[in-house]
Amino acid sequence: MIVILDGGPQTTVQDLGRFGQLRYGIPPSGPMDRDAFVLANRLAGNADGAAALECTLIGPRFEVHARCAFAVTGAEMPVTINGTPAPRWTTLIAKPGDVVKLGVARAGVRSYIAFSGGIDVPEVLGSRSTYLRGGLGGLEGRALRKDDRLVLFAAALPGVSRIEAVADYAAEPEIRVVLGPQADRFTPAAIETFPASAYEMLPQSDRMGARLRGPAVAHTRGHDIVSDGTALGSIQVAGDGQPIVLLADRQSTGGYTKLATVCSFDIGRFVQVKPGRSVRFRAVSVDEAHRLLREHEVALGMRSSGR
Amino acid sequence: MSVAFSPAGDLAILVELEGEIGPALSARLLALDRLITESVQGVVEIVPAFRTLLVYYDPLVIGYQGLCDAIAGLEPRAESGTAPQSRTIELPCCYEDPELGPDLDAVAERLGLSRADVIALHSGAEYLVYFIGFAPGQPYLTGTPQRLEIPRLATPRTKTAPGSVGIGGTQSCIYAVESPGGFWILGRTPVPVYDRTAAQPILLRAGDHLRFRAVDRGEYDDLAAAVAARSYSPVIA
């Protein structure tokens, strides 16, 4: 069992997500940075979809009550065990009484803590992911706070493994997008400007969507459409011409024009951009996106197989 | 009738049917939704809306063009299904208190109407639930009187209270949870359309008809207390 001593600003239980519920208005939730989440689980000896913690900007402090393995990946939050620094991106072993703390993210936004066995919270509509706005799933549908207790499923301790190659969360990432579904509602100049410019991540960004600030993207005939479904990574542009990228806890449908969609394999790098830092976009075709997706999945498999 | 496709990233495709938004188009959409679910391998989930289906797929199972071809082949078979079971639900709504309906005055001014006109128009209309979206259990309502049509907010609000009743474009809405959004808020209903602790958390379903009954702040507070005590049942005909 894990007892939370300090939950940090927003630490939630997530698994890979709640699928099949978008038609009832319930988003998938799940980890914002799927790659970092999956790798944390693999380091802890778990299946990719075991429930783990997502921490935002500042990590939690918790006490371990039974021997377990755990791993920390994602944003560069310094880890200590009983005050002694411990490495990230590797399997760590905690014994009863150990106090683990994750500090302030030096680079990146979201880090992941996976525990051997995975976190045992009830499945709601087929998933353990927390959907904060709907108050569903995870631990009572909310972020963790002091004195919360997390039960782990029983599991044998895994062998220790390490992942060398980690994403550079401090860099300005180039994020691949596919134009559409409503690219025809924007001026040709807007479609040129958008990939050529840097957009700053704003602090109002959250699990629902990332608000960006940069050169305004101009519409040809208004910013309203008859509402339609929103995809993971949909880049909607309201009347002020500023893009909002819709994420794991997004609204299932929306009524603003969507210029483009961030490719699924770049969502993880995108959500690690700290407020105040910037991103650039590059348009690719659907076929190219599918080729890049296959390459990405192969690379993700290779990163965690070399022990 | 024709069907158009556009990519929504690498994992979804937006399928759009031609035709006037209305019950007939809605029935065709839902029939196509069912046909795709039943017969196309690699489809993960589908989100119906007014004239579109957003089809999520696994590109490692089916490619973009293959999916377009499969859906185009099914479209002629998407005849109108049987009409959904229709209920009429009456929801109380308090328009008069600016705390609950913060945009009532701005809407009246912008449309050149009195406050009373806006309230009478909005509560006098009958709305149809086309689909549930944006938030858990949140209905997309058509039937907004033409005189209340107004462009959405240029910059969406970052927070809107649950139960808020709003208008934007040709649509009306009821906010299910606290969320951002671009609708003008005319009032608030004390009856939740999404209650995560209830045995049946979603109140409305596609095909329902809906009316709003204007109530004063006192009745709103009484009804809110009854809802909290689980002693209130909405009026369903």
Coordinates of C-alpha atoms in Angstrom, one line a residue:
Chain A
M1 CA 0.0 0.0 0.0
I2 CA 1.0 3.6 -0.7
V3 CA 0.0 6.5 1.6
I4 CA 0.0 9.9 0.1
L5 CA 1.7 12.5 2.3
D6 CA 1.4 15.4 -0.2
G7 CA -0.5 15.0 -3.4
G8 CA 1.2 17.8 -5.3
P9 CA -0.9 20.2 -7.5
Q10 CA -2.5 17.5 -9.7
T11 CA -1.6 13.8 -9.3
T12 CA -4.2 11.4 -10.8
V13 CA -4.6 7.6 -11.3
Q14 CA -4.6 6.8 -15.0
D15 CA -4.5 3.6 -17.2
L16 CA -4.5 3.6 -21.0
G17 CA -7.9 5.2 -21.1
R18 CA -11.7 4.7 -21.2
F19 CA -12.7 3.8 -24.8
G20 CA -16.1 3.6 -26.4
Q21 CA -17.8 6.3 -24.2
L22 CA -17.2 9.3 -26.4
R23 CA -20.7 8.9 -27.9
Y24 CA -22.1 9.5 -24.4
G25 CA -19.9 12.6 -24.0
I26 CA -17.3 10.9 -21.8
P27 CA -13.7 11.4 -23.0
P28 CA -11.0 8.6 -22.9
S29 CA -8.8 10.3 -20.3
G30 CA -5.7 8.2 -19.8
P31 CA -2.1 9.5 -19.7
M32 CA -1.2 12.7 -21.5
D33 CA 2.2 11.3 -22.5
R34 CA 1.4 7.7 -23.4
D35 CA 5.0 6.8 -24.2
A36 CA 6.4 7.9 -20.8
F37 CA 3.4 6.1 -19.1
V38 CA 3.9 2.8 -21.0
L39 CA 7.7 2.9 -20.3
A40 CA 7.1 3.4 -16.6
N41 CA 4.9 0.4 -16.5
R42 CA 7.4 -1.8 -18.4
L43 CA 10.2 -0.7 -15.9
A44 CA 7.9 -1.7 -13.0
G45 CA 7.3 -5.1 -14.6
N46 CA 3.7 -4.4 -15.5
A47 CA 1.5 -4.7 -18.6
D48 CA 1.4 -1.4 -20.5
G49 CA -2.2 -0.7 -19.3
A50 CA -1.7 -1.1 -15.5
A51 CA -3.0 1.9 -13.5
A52 CA -0.2 4.3 -12.5
L53 CA 0.1 7.9 -11.4
E54 CA 0.4 11.0 -13.6
C55 CA 2.0 14.0 -11.8
T56 CA 1.8 17.6 -13.0
L57 CA 4.6 20.1 -12.7
I58 CA 5.3 19.1 -9.0
G59 CA 5.3 15.6 -7.9
P60 CA 3.8 14.0 -4.8
R61 CA 5.4 12.7 -1.6
F62 CA 4.3 9.3 -0.4
E63 CA 5.2 6.5 2.1
V64 CA 5.5 2.9 1.0
H65 CA 3.9 0.4 3.4
A66 CA 4.9 -2.9 1.6
R67 CA 7.9 -3.8 -0.4
C68 CA 7.3 -3.0 -4.1
A69 CA 9.1 -1.9 -7.3
F70 CA 8.4 1.4 -8.9
A71 CA 9.7 3.6 -11.7
V72 CA 9.5 7.3 -12.6
T73 CA 9.5 8.5 -16.2
G74 CA 8.4 11.6 -18.1
A75 CA 9.1 15.2 -16.9
E76 CA 12.4 15.8 -15.1
M77 CA 11.2 15.8 -11.5
P78 CA 14.0 15.0 -9.1
V79 CA 13.3 11.8 -7.2
T80 CA 14.4 11.1 -3.6
I81 CA 14.0 8.1 -1.4
N82 CA 14.3 9.1 2.3
G83 CA 16.0 12.2 1.1
T84 CA 18.6 10.5 -1.0
P85 CA 18.5 11.2 -4.8
A86 CA 17.3 8.3 -6.9
P87 CA 17.5 7.8 -10.7
R88 CA 14.5 8.2 -13.1
W89 CA 13.9 5.8 -16.0
T90 CA 14.9 2.8 -14.0
T91 CA 13.4 0.2 -11.8
L92 CA 13.6 1.2 -8.1
I93 CA 12.8 -1.0 -5.1
A94 CA 11.1 0.5 -2.0
K95 CA 10.8 -1.1 1.4
P96 CA 8.2 -0.5 4.1
G97 CA 8.6 2.9 5.7
D98 CA 10.4 4.5 2.7
V99 CA 9.3 8.0 1.9
V100 CA 9.5 8.9 -1.8
K101 CA 9.3 12.5 -3.1
L102 CA 9.2 13.9 -6.6
G103 CA 10.2 17.6 -6.8
V104 CA 9.5 20.4 -9.2
A105 CA 9.8 19.6 -12.9
R106 CA 13.0 21.1 -14.3
A107 CA 11.9 20.3 -17.8
G108 CA 8.7 18.8 -19.1
V109 CA 5.3 18.9 -17.3
R110 CA 4.0 15.4 -16.6
S111 CA 5.8 12.6 -14.9
Y112 CA 4.6 9.0 -14.3
I113 CA 5.1 6.7 -11.4
A114 CA 4.3 3.1 -12.0
F115 CA 4.2 0.5 -9.1
S116 CA 4.7 -3.2 -9.5
G117 CA 1.3 -4.8 -9.8
G118 CA -0.4 -1.6 -10.7
I119 CA -2.9 0.5 -8.6
D120 CA -6.1 -1.3 -7.5
V121 CA -8.9 1.2 -7.9
P122 CA -12.4 0.1 -9.2
E123 CA -12.9 0.1 -13.0
V124 CA -15.6 2.6 -14.0
L125 CA -17.0 2.1 -17.5
G126 CA -14.2 -0.3 -18.2
S127 CA -11.2 1.9 -17.1
R128 CA -9.4 3.1 -14.0
S129 CA -8.5 6.4 -15.5
T130 CA -9.5 9.6 -13.7
Y131 CA -11.7 12.0 -15.5
L132 CA -11.5 15.1 -13.4
R133 CA -14.2 17.2 -14.8
G134 CA -16.7 14.4 -14.8
G135 CA -15.5 13.2 -11.4
L136 CA -15.2 9.6 -12.7
G137 CA -12.8 6.8 -12.2
G138 CA -9.4 6.8 -10.5
L139 CA -9.6 7.5 -6.7
E140 CA -13.1 9.0 -6.2
G141 CA -12.9 10.8 -9.5
R142 CA -10.4 13.4 -8.2
A143 CA -6.7 14.2 -7.9
L144 CA -4.8 12.7 -4.9
R145 CA -4.4 14.5 -1.6
K146 CA -2.9 13.9 1.8
D147 CA -3.8 10.7 3.6
D148 CA -5.2 9.0 0.4
R149 CA -4.3 5.3 0.4
L150 CA -3.5 3.4 -2.8
V151 CA -3.7 -0.4 -2.8
L152 CA -1.5 -2.3 -5.3
F153 CA -2.3 -5.6 -6.9
A154 CA 0.0 -8.3 -5.7
A155 CA 2.9 -9.0 -8.0
A156 CA 6.4 -10.5 -7.9
L157 CA 9.2 -7.9 -7.9
P158 CA 10.6 -7.5 -11.5
G159 CA 14.2 -7.5 -12.4
V160 CA 15.9 -4.1 -12.5
S161 CA 16.0 -2.5 -15.9
R162 CA 16.9 0.9 -17.2
I163 CA 16.1 2.9 -20.3
E164 CA 18.9 5.1 -21.6
A165 CA 17.3 7.1 -24.3
V166 CA 14.9 9.6 -22.9
A167 CA 13.1 12.5 -24.7
D168 CA 14.7 15.9 -24.4
Y169 CA 11.9 17.8 -22.7
A170 CA 13.8 21.1 -22.7
A171 CA 13.9 21.4 -26.5
E172 CA 11.4 23.3 -28.7
P173 CA 9.7 20.3 -30.3
E174 CA 8.5 20.1 -33.9
I175 CA 5.0 18.6 -33.8
R176 CA 3.6 16.8 -36.8
V177 CA 0.0 17.6 -37.8
V178 CA -2.4 16.4 -40.5
L179 CA -4.4 19.3 -42.0
G180 CA -8.2 19.2 -41.6
P181 CA -11.0 18.4 -41.1
Q182 CA -11.8 22.1 -41.7
A183 CA -8.6 23.4 -43.3
D184 CA -10.7 24.8 -46.1
R185 CA -12.2 27.3 -43.7
F186 CA -8.9 29.1 -43.2
T187 CA -7.1 31.5 -45.6
P188 CA -4.1 30.1 -47.6
A189 CA -2.0 32.6 -45.7
A190 CA -3.1 31.1 -42.4
I191 CA -2.2 27.6 -43.6
E192 CA 1.3 28.9 -44.5
T193 CA 1.7 31.0 -41.3
F194 CA 0.7 28.3 -38.9
P195 CA 3.6 25.8 -39.5
A196 CA 6.1 28.6 -40.1
S197 CA 5.6 30.2 -36.7
A198 CA 6.4 29.4 -33.0
Y199 CA 3.4 29.1 -30.7
E200 CA 3.8 29.7 -27.0
M201 CA 2.2 27.2 -24.5
L202 CA -0.1 29.2 -22.1
P203 CA -0.5 28.4 -18.4
Q204 CA -4.3 27.9 -18.8
S205 CA -3.5 24.6 -20.5
D206 CA -4.8 21.4 -18.8
R207 CA -5.7 17.8 -19.5
M208 CA -8.7 19.0 -21.6
G209 CA -6.8 21.3 -24.0
A210 CA -3.6 23.3 -24.5
R211 CA -4.0 27.0 -25.2
L212 CA -1.4 28.5 -27.5
R213 CA -0.4 32.0 -28.3
G214 CA 1.2 33.1 -31.6
P215 CA 0.4 34.7 -34.9
A216 CA -3.4 34.7 -35.4
V217 CA -4.8 32.2 -37.8
A218 CA -7.4 33.9 -40.1
H219 CA -10.7 32.3 -41.1
T220 CA -12.3 32.7 -44.5
R221 CA -15.9 32.7 -43.3
G222 CA -16.4 32.7 -39.5
H223 CA -15.2 30.5 -36.8
D224 CA -18.4 28.6 -36.0
I225 CA -19.3 25.3 -37.5
V226 CA -22.2 22.9 -36.8
S227 CA -20.7 20.9 -33.9
D228 CA -18.9 17.7 -34.8
G229 CA -16.7 15.2 -33.1
T230 CA -13.3 16.3 -31.8
A231 CA -10.2 14.0 -32.2
L232 CA -7.3 13.6 -29.9
G233 CA -5.0 16.5 -31.0
S234 CA -7.7 18.5 -32.8
I235 CA -6.5 22.1 -33.3
Q236 CA -9.5 24.3 -32.9
V237 CA -9.4 28.0 -33.7
A238 CA -12.0 30.3 -32.2
G239 CA -12.7 33.9 -33.3
D240 CA -9.5 35.3 -31.8
G241 CA -7.4 33.2 -34.2
Q242 CA -5.5 31.5 -31.4
P243 CA -5.2 27.7 -31.5
I244 CA -6.4 25.3 -28.8
V245 CA -5.2 21.7 -29.0
L246 CA -7.7 19.2 -27.6
L247 CA -6.3 16.4 -25.4
A248 CA -7.1 13.4 -23.3
D249 CA -10.0 14.9 -21.3
R250 CA -11.4 16.9 -24.2
Q251 CA -14.9 17.7 -25.0
S252 CA -16.2 14.9 -27.3
T253 CA -17.8 17.3 -29.8
G254 CA -17.3 21.0 -30.4
G255 CA -18.4 23.9 -32.6
Y256 CA -15.2 25.7 -33.6
T257 CA -13.3 25.2 -36.9
K258 CA -10.4 22.8 -36.7
L259 CA -7.4 23.6 -38.8
A260 CA -5.4 20.4 -38.3
T261 CA -4.9 17.5 -35.9
V262 CA -1.7 16.7 -34.0
C263 CA -0.5 13.2 -34.8
S264 CA -1.0 10.7 -32.1
F265 CA 2.7 9.9 -31.8
D266 CA 3.6 13.5 -31.2
I267 CA 1.0 14.2 -28.5
G268 CA 3.4 13.0 -25.7
R269 CA 6.1 15.4 -26.7
F270 CA 3.6 18.2 -27.1
V271 CA 2.1 17.9 -23.7
Q272 CA 5.5 18.1 -22.1
V273 CA 6.0 21.7 -23.3
K274 CA 6.0 23.9 -20.2
P275 CA 3.9 27.1 -20.1
G276 CA 6.0 29.9 -21.5
R277 CA 7.9 27.7 -23.9
S278 CA 7.1 27.2 -27.5
V279 CA 6.4 24.6 -30.2
R280 CA 6.4 24.6 -34.0
F281 CA 4.2 22.5 -36.2
R282 CA 4.8 20.7 -39.5
A283 CA 2.1 19.4 -41.8
V284 CA 2.3 15.8 -43.1
S285 CA 0.0 13.7 -45.2
V286 CA -2.2 10.9 -43.7
D287 CA 0.0 8.3 -45.4
E288 CA 3.2 9.8 -44.0
A289 CA 1.6 10.0 -40.6
H290 CA 0.8 6.3 -40.7
R291 CA 4.3 5.5 -41.7
L292 CA 5.7 7.6 -38.9
L293 CA 3.2 6.0 -36.4
R294 CA 4.5 2.5 -37.4
E295 CA 8.2 3.7 -36.9
H296 CA 7.3 5.2 -33.6
E297 CA 5.7 2.0 -32.3
V298 CA 8.7 0.0 -33.3
A299 CA 11.1 2.5 -31.7
L300 CA 9.0 2.4 -28.5
G301 CA 9.2 -1.4 -28.4
M302 CA 13.0 -1.3 -28.9
R303 CA 13.6 1.3 -26.2
S304 CA 12.2 -0.9 -23.4
S305 CA 13.5 -4.3 -24.7
G306 CA 17.3 -3.7 -24.2
R307 CA 17.8 -4.6 -20.5
Chain B
M1 CA -27.1 11.6 -51.3
S2 CA -23.4 11.8 -51.1
V3 CA -20.8 11.4 -48.4
A4 CA -17.6 13.3 -47.8
F5 CA -14.4 12.3 -45.9
S6 CA -11.7 14.3 -44.3
P7 CA -8.8 13.2 -42.0
A8 CA -8.9 14.1 -38.3
G9 CA -5.3 13.2 -37.7
D10 CA -3.8 9.7 -38.0
L11 CA -6.4 7.9 -35.9
A12 CA -9.8 9.3 -37.0
I13 CA -11.8 10.3 -40.0
L14 CA -14.7 12.7 -40.3
V15 CA -17.6 11.4 -42.3
E16 CA -20.1 14.0 -43.4
L17 CA -23.5 13.4 -45.0
E18 CA -25.2 15.9 -47.2
G19 CA -28.7 17.1 -46.5
E20 CA -30.6 19.4 -44.2
I21 CA -30.1 18.9 -40.5
G22 CA -33.2 17.3 -39.2
P23 CA -34.7 14.1 -37.9
A24 CA -34.3 12.4 -41.3
L25 CA -30.6 13.2 -41.6
S26 CA -30.1 12.2 -37.9
A27 CA -31.7 8.8 -38.6
R28 CA -29.5 8.2 -41.6
L29 CA -26.4 9.1 -39.6
L30 CA -27.3 6.7 -36.8
A31 CA -28.1 3.9 -39.3
L32 CA -24.6 4.4 -41.0
D33 CA -23.1 4.5 -37.5
R34 CA -24.6 1.0 -36.8
L35 CA -23.6 -0.4 -40.2
I36 CA -20.0 0.7 -39.8
T37 CA -19.8 -0.7 -36.2
E38 CA -21.2 -4.0 -37.4
S39 CA -19.2 -4.6 -40.5
V40 CA -15.9 -2.6 -40.7
Q41 CA -12.8 -4.2 -39.1
G42 CA -10.4 -1.8 -37.4
V43 CA -13.0 0.7 -36.3
V44 CA -12.5 1.7 -32.6
E45 CA -15.4 4.0 -31.8
I46 CA -17.8 6.4 -33.5
V47 CA -19.1 9.8 -32.4
P48 CA -22.3 10.9 -34.1
A49 CA -23.1 14.6 -34.3
F50 CA -25.5 16.8 -36.4
R51 CA -24.3 15.7 -39.9
T52 CA -21.1 13.9 -39.2
L53 CA -19.7 10.7 -37.7
L54 CA -16.2 10.9 -36.3
V55 CA -14.9 7.4 -36.8
Y56 CA -11.8 6.4 -34.8
Y57 CA -9.8 3.6 -36.3
D58 CA -6.7 1.6 -35.9
P59 CA -4.4 2.4 -39.0
L60 CA -2.5 -0.8 -38.3
V61 CA -5.7 -2.7 -39.2
I62 CA -7.3 -0.5 -41.9
G63 CA -5.8 2.3 -44.0
Y64 CA -7.4 5.7 -44.6
Q65 CA -8.5 5.0 -48.2
G66 CA -9.7 1.5 -47.3
L67 CA -11.9 3.0 -44.6
C68 CA -13.3 5.7 -46.9
D69 CA -14.1 3.0 -49.5
A70 CA -15.8 0.7 -46.9
I71 CA -18.0 3.6 -45.6
A72 CA -18.9 4.9 -49.1
G73 CA -20.0 1.3 -49.9
L74 CA -22.3 1.2 -46.8
E75 CA -23.8 4.7 -47.2
P76 CA -26.6 3.7 -49.6
R77 CA -27.8 1.1 -47.2
A78 CA -28.1 3.7 -44.4
E79 CA -31.8 4.1 -44.7
S80 CA -33.8 5.8 -42.0
G81 CA -34.2 3.5 -39.1
T82 CA -37.2 3.4 -36.9
A83 CA -38.0 6.7 -35.1
P84 CA -36.4 6.7 -31.6
Q85 CA -38.8 6.4 -28.7
S86 CA -39.8 10.0 -28.0
R87 CA -40.3 11.5 -24.6
T88 CA -41.0 15.1 -23.7
I89 CA -39.1 16.3 -20.6
E90 CA -39.8 19.6 -18.8
L91 CA -36.9 21.2 -17.1
P92 CA -37.2 24.2 -14.7
C93 CA -34.9 27.1 -15.6
C94 CA -34.2 30.3 -13.7
Y95 CA -33.6 33.2 -16.1
E96 CA -34.2 36.2 -13.9
D97 CA -31.1 36.1 -11.6
P98 CA -27.9 37.4 -13.2
E99 CA -25.9 35.1 -11.1
L100 CA -27.5 32.1 -12.9
G101 CA -28.0 33.8 -16.3
P102 CA -25.1 36.1 -16.7
D103 CA -25.5 36.8 -20.4
L104 CA -29.2 37.5 -20.6
D105 CA -28.8 41.3 -20.7
A106 CA -26.0 41.2 -23.3
V107 CA -28.1 38.8 -25.5
A108 CA -31.2 41.0 -25.2
E109 CA -29.2 44.1 -26.1
R110 CA -27.3 42.5 -29.0
L111 CA -30.5 41.1 -30.5
G112 CA -32.6 44.2 -29.9
L113 CA -35.1 42.4 -27.6
S114 CA -36.3 42.9 -24.0
R115 CA -35.2 40.5 -21.3
A116 CA -38.8 39.3 -21.1
D117 CA -38.8 38.7 -24.9
V118 CA -35.7 36.5 -24.6
I119 CA -37.1 34.5 -21.7
A120 CA -40.5 34.1 -23.4
L121 CA -38.9 33.0 -26.7
H122 CA -36.5 30.6 -25.1
S123 CA -39.0 29.0 -22.7
G124 CA -41.7 28.9 -25.3
A125 CA -39.9 26.7 -27.7
E126 CA -39.7 22.9 -27.9
Y127 CA -36.2 21.4 -28.4
L128 CA -35.0 18.1 -29.8
V129 CA -32.0 16.2 -28.5
Y130 CA -30.0 15.2 -31.5
F131 CA -27.1 13.6 -29.8
I132 CA -25.1 13.7 -26.5
G133 CA -21.7 15.4 -26.7
F134 CA -19.1 17.9 -25.4
A135 CA -19.5 16.7 -21.8
P136 CA -21.0 13.6 -20.1
G137 CA -24.7 13.5 -20.8
Q138 CA -24.8 17.0 -22.4
P139 CA -27.5 17.3 -25.0
Y140 CA -27.2 19.1 -28.3
L141 CA -30.5 20.8 -28.7
T142 CA -32.1 22.1 -31.9
G143 CA -35.2 24.2 -31.9
T144 CA -33.8 27.5 -30.8
P145 CA -36.2 30.2 -32.1
Q146 CA -34.7 32.1 -35.1
R147 CA -34.9 35.4 -33.3
L148 CA -32.4 34.1 -30.6
E149 CA -29.7 33.0 -33.1
I150 CA -26.5 34.7 -32.1
P151 CA -22.8 33.9 -33.0
R152 CA -20.9 32.1 -30.2
L153 CA -18.6 34.0 -27.9
A154 CA -15.4 35.0 -29.8
T155 CA -13.3 33.8 -26.9
P156 CA -14.7 30.8 -25.1
R157 CA -15.2 31.1 -21.3
T158 CA -12.8 29.1 -19.3
K159 CA -15.5 28.1 -16.7
T160 CA -19.2 27.6 -17.0
A161 CA -21.3 26.3 -14.1
P162 CA -23.1 22.9 -14.5
G163 CA -26.9 23.4 -15.3
S164 CA -26.2 26.6 -17.2
V165 CA -28.6 26.9 -20.1
G166 CA -27.2 28.7 -23.1
I167 CA -27.6 29.6 -26.8
G168 CA -25.1 29.9 -29.7
G169 CA -25.7 29.8 -33.4
T170 CA -28.8 27.7 -34.0
Q171 CA -28.2 25.6 -31.0
S172 CA -29.2 25.6 -27.3
C173 CA -27.4 23.7 -24.6
I174 CA -27.4 22.6 -21.0
Y175 CA -23.9 22.4 -19.4
A176 CA -23.5 19.0 -17.7
V177 CA -20.3 19.7 -15.8
E178 CA -18.2 22.8 -15.1
S179 CA -16.3 23.3 -18.3
P180 CA -15.1 25.9 -20.8
G181 CA -17.5 26.9 -23.6
G182 CA -18.7 29.4 -26.1
F183 CA -22.4 29.6 -25.4
W184 CA -24.2 32.7 -24.1
I185 CA -25.7 31.7 -20.7
L186 CA -29.4 32.7 -20.3
G187 CA -30.2 30.8 -17.1
R188 CA -29.7 27.7 -15.1
T189 CA -31.7 24.5 -14.4
P190 CA -31.4 22.8 -11.0
V191 CA -31.9 19.4 -12.6
P192 CA -28.6 17.7 -13.5
V193 CA -28.3 16.1 -16.9
Y194 CA -25.2 14.2 -15.6
D195 CA -25.1 12.9 -12.0
R196 CA -22.0 10.7 -11.5
T197 CA -23.4 9.4 -8.2
A198 CA -26.8 8.4 -9.6
A199 CA -27.8 4.9 -10.6
Q200 CA -28.6 6.3 -14.0
P201 CA -26.1 9.2 -14.4
I202 CA -27.4 10.4 -17.8
L203 CA -30.8 12.1 -17.9
L204 CA -31.4 12.7 -21.6
R205 CA -31.0 10.6 -24.7
A206 CA -31.1 11.2 -28.5
G207 CA -34.6 11.8 -29.7
D208 CA -36.0 13.3 -26.5
H209 CA -38.0 16.5 -26.7
L210 CA -37.4 19.2 -24.2
R211 CA -39.1 22.3 -22.8
F212 CA -37.9 24.8 -20.3
R213 CA -40.3 26.3 -17.7
A214 CA -39.2 29.7 -16.3
V215 CA -39.0 29.7 -12.5
D216 CA -38.0 32.4 -10.1
R217 CA -35.0 32.2 -7.8
G218 CA -37.0 31.0 -4.9
E219 CA -38.4 28.0 -6.8
Y220 CA -35.0 27.3 -8.2
D221 CA -33.5 27.1 -4.8
D222 CA -36.4 24.8 -3.6
L223 CA -36.0 22.5 -6.6
A224 CA -32.2 22.4 -6.1
A225 CA -32.7 21.3 -2.5
A226 CA -35.2 18.6 -3.6
V227 CA -32.7 17.4 -6.3
A228 CA -29.9 17.3 -3.6
A229 CA -32.3 15.3 -1.3
R230 CA -33.1 12.9 -4.2
S231 CA -36.8 13.7 -3.8
Y232 CA -37.2 15.3 -7.2
S233 CA -38.1 13.6 -10.4
P234 CA -38.2 15.5 -13.7
V235 CA -41.6 15.8 -15.5
I236 CA -41.5 13.3 -18.3
A237 CA -44.5 12.9 -20.7

